[in-house]
C-alpha positions as CSV (number, residue, x, y, z in Angstrom):
1,M,31.4,-80.2,-125.3
2,D,35.1,-79.6,-125.3
3,D,34.6,-76.0,-126.4
4,L,32.2,-75.5,-123.5
5,R,34.8,-76.9,-121.1
6,L,37.4,-74.5,-122.4
7,L,35.0,-71.6,-122.2
8,R,34.2,-72.5,-118.6
9,H,37.9,-72.4,-117.8
10,F,38.3,-69.1,-119.6
11,E,35.3,-67.6,-117.7
12,A,36.8,-68.6,-114.3
13,V,40.2,-67.1,-115.2
14,F,38.6,-63.9,-116.3
15,R,36.7,-63.5,-113.1
16,H,39.6,-64.3,-110.8
17,L,42.4,-62.8,-113.0
18,S,44.3,-65.8,-111.8
19,F,45.0,-69.2,-113.2
20,S,45.6,-70.7,-109.8
21,A,42.4,-69.3,-108.3
22,A,40.4,-70.5,-111.4
23,G,42.0,-74.0,-111.0
24,E,41.1,-74.1,-107.3
25,E,37.5,-73.2,-108.0
26,L,37.2,-75.8,-110.7
27,G,39.2,-78.5,-108.9
28,L,42.0,-78.4,-111.5
29,S,45.7,-77.8,-111.5
30,H,47.4,-74.5,-112.6
31,S,48.9,-76.4,-115.6
32,A,45.5,-77.8,-116.6
33,I,44.0,-74.3,-116.7
34,T,47.0,-73.0,-118.6
35,K,46.7,-75.7,-121.2
36,S,43.0,-75.0,-121.7
37,I,43.6,-71.3,-122.3
38,K,46.4,-72.1,-124.7
39,L,44.2,-74.5,-126.6
40,L,41.4,-71.9,-126.8
41,E,43.7,-69.2,-128.0
42,A,45.2,-71.6,-130.6
43,D,41.8,-72.6,-131.9
44,W,40.6,-69.0,-132.2
45,S,44.0,-67.6,-133.3
46,T,43.8,-64.8,-130.8
47,Q,45.4,-64.0,-127.4
48,L,42.9,-63.8,-124.6
49,F,45.1,-62.8,-121.7
50,H,48.4,-60.9,-121.1
51,R,50.1,-62.9,-118.5
52,T,53.3,-62.5,-116.5
53,T,54.7,-64.3,-113.5
54,R,52.6,-61.9,-111.3
55,T,49.6,-60.6,-113.2
56,V,46.9,-61.8,-115.6
57,V,45.1,-59.1,-117.6
58,A,42.4,-59.7,-120.3
59,T,43.1,-58.6,-123.8
60,E,40.5,-56.7,-125.8
61,A,39.5,-60.0,-127.4
62,G,39.2,-61.5,-123.9
63,K,37.0,-58.7,-122.8
64,K,34.7,-59.1,-125.8
65,L,34.5,-62.8,-125.3
66,Y,33.6,-62.8,-121.6
67,P,30.0,-61.7,-121.8
68,K,29.3,-64.1,-124.7
69,A,31.0,-66.9,-122.8
70,V,28.8,-66.3,-119.8
71,E,25.7,-66.2,-121.9
72,L,26.6,-69.4,-123.8
73,L,27.4,-71.3,-120.6
74,A,24.1,-70.2,-119.0
75,F,22.2,-71.3,-122.1
76,A,24.0,-74.7,-122.1
77,A,23.1,-75.2,-118.5
78,N,19.4,-74.4,-119.2
79,V,19.4,-76.9,-122.1
80,R,21.0,-79.5,-119.9
81,D,18.5,-79.0,-117.0
82,S,15.5,-79.1,-119.4
83,A,16.8,-82.3,-121.1
84,T,17.6,-84.2,-117.9
85,S,14.7,-83.1,-115.6
86,G,11.8,-84.1,-117.9
87,E,10.1,-80.8,-117.0
88,H,10.4,-77.2,-117.9
89,E,11.2,-74.4,-115.6
90,L,9.9,-70.8,-116.2
91,N,11.9,-68.1,-114.4
92,I,10.2,-64.7,-114.3
93,V,11.3,-61.4,-112.8
94,S,8.9,-58.5,-112.3
95,G,7.9,-55.5,-110.3
96,P,6.1,-55.8,-107.0
97,G,2.7,-54.6,-108.4
98,V,2.7,-57.3,-111.0
99,I,3.6,-60.0,-108.5
100,E,0.8,-59.0,-106.1
101,G,-1.9,-58.2,-108.6
102,M,-1.4,-60.2,-111.8
103,I,0.8,-63.3,-111.3
104,H,-1.5,-65.6,-109.4
105,P,-4.4,-65.6,-111.9
106,A,-2.0,-66.0,-114.8
107,I,-0.4,-69.0,-113.0
108,L,-3.8,-70.7,-112.6
109,K,-4.6,-70.2,-116.3
110,F,-1.1,-71.4,-117.3
111,A,-1.2,-74.5,-115.2
112,A,-4.3,-75.7,-116.9
113,R,-2.2,-76.3,-120.1
114,Y,1.3,-76.9,-118.6
115,P,0.8,-78.5,-115.2
116,E,4.3,-79.9,-115.0
117,T,6.1,-76.7,-115.6
118,R,7.7,-75.2,-112.5
119,I,7.4,-71.4,-112.2
120,N,9.8,-69.2,-110.2
121,V,8.8,-65.5,-109.8
122,S,11.1,-63.0,-108.1
123,T,11.7,-59.2,-108.1
124,M,14.8,-57.1,-108.4
125,P,15.8,-53.7,-109.8
126,P,15.0,-53.7,-113.5
127,H,18.6,-53.0,-114.7
128,L,19.8,-56.1,-112.8
129,A,16.9,-58.1,-114.2
130,A,18.0,-57.1,-117.7
131,E,21.4,-58.5,-117.1
132,E,19.9,-61.8,-115.9
133,L,17.7,-62.0,-119.0
134,V,20.8,-61.4,-121.3
135,Q,22.7,-64.1,-119.4
136,R,19.6,-66.4,-120.0
137,R,19.2,-67.1,-116.3
138,I,15.6,-65.9,-116.6
139,H,13.1,-66.2,-119.4
140,L,10.8,-63.3,-118.9
141,L,10.7,-59.7,-117.6
142,L,7.4,-58.0,-116.5
143,Y,7.8,-54.3,-115.7
144,H,6.2,-51.0,-116.4
145,Q,6.8,-50.0,-120.0
146,A,8.5,-46.9,-118.8
147,S,11.0,-49.0,-116.9
148,L,11.5,-51.4,-119.8
149,A,12.2,-48.4,-122.1
150,G,15.2,-47.4,-120.0
151,L,16.9,-50.8,-119.7
152,P,20.3,-51.7,-120.9
153,H,20.3,-54.3,-123.8
154,K,16.8,-53.2,-124.8
155,D,17.8,-53.6,-128.5
156,R,18.1,-57.3,-127.8
157,M,14.6,-57.6,-126.3
158,R,11.2,-58.1,-127.8
159,V,8.5,-56.4,-125.7
160,T,4.8,-57.3,-125.7
161,G,2.3,-55.0,-124.1
162,V,0.0,-56.9,-121.7
163,I,-1.8,-54.3,-119.5
164,D,-2.8,-50.7,-120.2
165,E,-5.1,-49.1,-117.6
166,P,-5.4,-45.7,-115.9
167,Y,-4.0,-45.4,-112.4
168,W,-6.4,-44.5,-109.6
169,M,-5.4,-43.0,-106.3
170,I,-6.8,-44.7,-103.3
171,H,-7.2,-43.5,-99.7
172,R,-9.0,-44.3,-96.5
173,K,-12.6,-43.6,-96.1
174,A,-13.4,-40.0,-95.0
175,H,-10.0,-38.8,-96.1
176,P,-10.0,-35.0,-96.3
177,I,-9.1,-35.0,-100.0
178,A,-12.3,-36.9,-100.9
179,A,-14.5,-33.9,-99.9
180,R,-13.5,-31.7,-102.9
181,A,-12.3,-31.7,-106.4
182,H,-8.5,-31.8,-106.6
183,S,-5.7,-31.0,-109.0
184,L,-2.4,-32.8,-109.3
185,K,-0.6,-30.1,-107.3
186,E,-3.2,-30.5,-104.5
187,V,-2.9,-34.2,-104.2
188,L,0.9,-34.0,-104.2
189,N,0.6,-32.0,-101.0
190,C,-0.3,-35.3,-99.3
191,R,2.1,-38.0,-98.4
192,W,2.4,-40.9,-100.9
193,A,3.5,-44.5,-100.6
194,L,4.4,-46.1,-104.0
195,A,5.5,-49.6,-104.9
196,G,7.9,-50.2,-107.8
197,Y,8.7,-46.5,-108.2
198,D,12.2,-47.2,-109.3
199,R,14.8,-44.8,-110.6
200,L,14.2,-45.9,-114.2
201,F,10.5,-45.2,-114.0
202,E,11.2,-41.8,-112.4
203,A,13.7,-41.0,-115.2
204,S,11.2,-41.8,-117.8
205,L,8.8,-39.1,-116.6
206,P,8.7,-35.7,-118.4
207,Q,11.1,-33.3,-116.9
208,E,8.4,-30.9,-115.7
209,M,6.6,-33.8,-114.0
210,R,9.9,-35.0,-112.3
211,R,10.5,-31.4,-111.1
212,L,6.9,-31.2,-109.7
213,L,7.3,-34.5,-107.8
214,A,10.7,-33.5,-106.5
215,D,9.4,-30.2,-105.3
216,H,6.7,-32.0,-103.2
217,G,9.1,-34.8,-102.1
218,V,6.9,-37.4,-103.7
219,P,7.0,-40.3,-103.1
220,H,7.6,-40.1,-99.4
221,Y,7.8,-43.9,-99.1
222,R,9.2,-46.2,-101.7
223,L,8.2,-49.7,-100.8
224,L,8.7,-53.1,-102.4
225,S,5.2,-54.3,-101.4
226,Q,2.1,-53.0,-103.0
227,A,0.1,-54.6,-100.2
228,A,2.1,-52.6,-97.6
229,C,1.2,-49.4,-99.5
230,I,-2.5,-50.3,-99.5
231,E,-2.4,-50.9,-95.8
232,L,-0.8,-47.5,-95.2
233,A,-3.5,-45.9,-97.2
234,K,-6.3,-47.7,-95.3
235,S,-5.0,-46.7,-91.9
236,S,-3.6,-43.2,-92.4
237,D,-3.8,-40.1,-94.6
238,I,-1.2,-41.5,-96.9
239,L,-2.2,-42.0,-100.5
240,T,-1.2,-44.7,-103.0
241,T,-2.1,-45.8,-106.5
242,L,-3.6,-48.9,-108.1
243,R,-4.6,-49.8,-111.6
244,E,-8.3,-48.9,-112.2
245,S,-9.7,-52.5,-112.1
246,E,-8.0,-53.3,-108.8
247,A,-9.0,-49.9,-107.3
248,R,-12.7,-50.3,-108.4
249,A,-12.8,-53.8,-106.8
250,M,-11.5,-52.6,-103.5
251,I,-13.8,-49.6,-103.5
252,A,-16.8,-51.9,-104.3
253,Q,-15.9,-54.0,-101.3
254,G,-15.9,-50.9,-99.1
255,E,-12.3,-51.2,-98.1
256,V,-11.1,-47.8,-99.4
257,D,-12.2,-44.8,-101.4
258,G,-10.6,-43.5,-104.5
259,A,-10.8,-41.6,-107.8
260,P,-8.9,-41.4,-111.1
261,H,-5.4,-40.1,-110.7
262,P,-5.4,-36.4,-111.7
263,G,-2.0,-36.8,-113.3
264,G,-3.4,-39.0,-116.0
265,F,-0.8,-41.7,-115.3
266,R,-1.3,-45.2,-116.8
267,F,-0.4,-48.7,-115.6
268,T,1.3,-50.0,-118.7
269,I,3.0,-53.4,-118.2
270,G,5.2,-55.0,-120.8
271,A,6.6,-58.5,-121.1
272,A,10.2,-58.7,-122.4
273,V,12.1,-61.7,-123.8
274,L,15.2,-61.9,-125.8
275,H,14.8,-61.5,-129.6
276,D,17.0,-64.5,-130.3
277,A,15.4,-66.7,-127.6
278,G,12.9,-68.1,-130.1
279,R,9.2,-68.4,-129.5
280,E,9.3,-70.8,-126.5
281,P,5.7,-72.1,-126.2
282,T,5.5,-71.9,-122.4
283,V,6.8,-68.3,-122.3
284,E,4.5,-67.2,-125.0
285,H,1.5,-68.9,-123.3
286,F,2.3,-67.3,-120.0
287,I,2.4,-63.9,-121.6
288,A,-1.1,-64.7,-123.1
289,C,-2.4,-65.7,-119.7
290,L,-1.5,-62.3,-118.3
């Protein structure tokens, strides 16, 4: 525990580049922080900061230690919370399409086995979510496989495929495009609203496809909400996409019309966890429930 205390002091000094500011944040004196850093440097036989009367600059060893220290402190906090709360907490970050179309049935299945486990689901840009996963502040990422493939730290992740379906395009009833067969270039002349169409996904597309989409200005509307895209498609000439099973269900209910996407795109969702996180039963079971 003493090592964790010293690392916590090191982490604060690194962020602030100031012994005084770190001490103020932690409720400690300048001399107490100085003593902690000296003890850490002595224990590890390496200098972590170059310091003068006016500046504090991390050494190369300090720069290498910082991300590991953050990761270790976050892991320790998670262990403490799990041990003291008597419950487990599952933190998940995903794309908007997953939240709106897949999360709620998975939660119902999961709760049948783990009713006491709290679940927090949020969304954020995939590259930020990857940093949160590495810092162990979340347990699971759920994104399109194309987005996962472009993430930082992907060599530290284990990815399990959970969904692989064709995309369908959907539109309002009596939309002009429904009256004829259509090629990809033809449908791209329409306006499109897409959820979760982030820059990583865009970058994963073949160069010819990226150029074609850019030439047509697609998508015209990048939205966080899949439901908002659907509402636009219901009430205007805007098109959007859904995975086949969701699209067929909406078409069967008479809410929209649609057809397979002429671009041959697929809705491929992967679940990513850290390689060294171990096979946490609740995480593994949630993936199975998807």
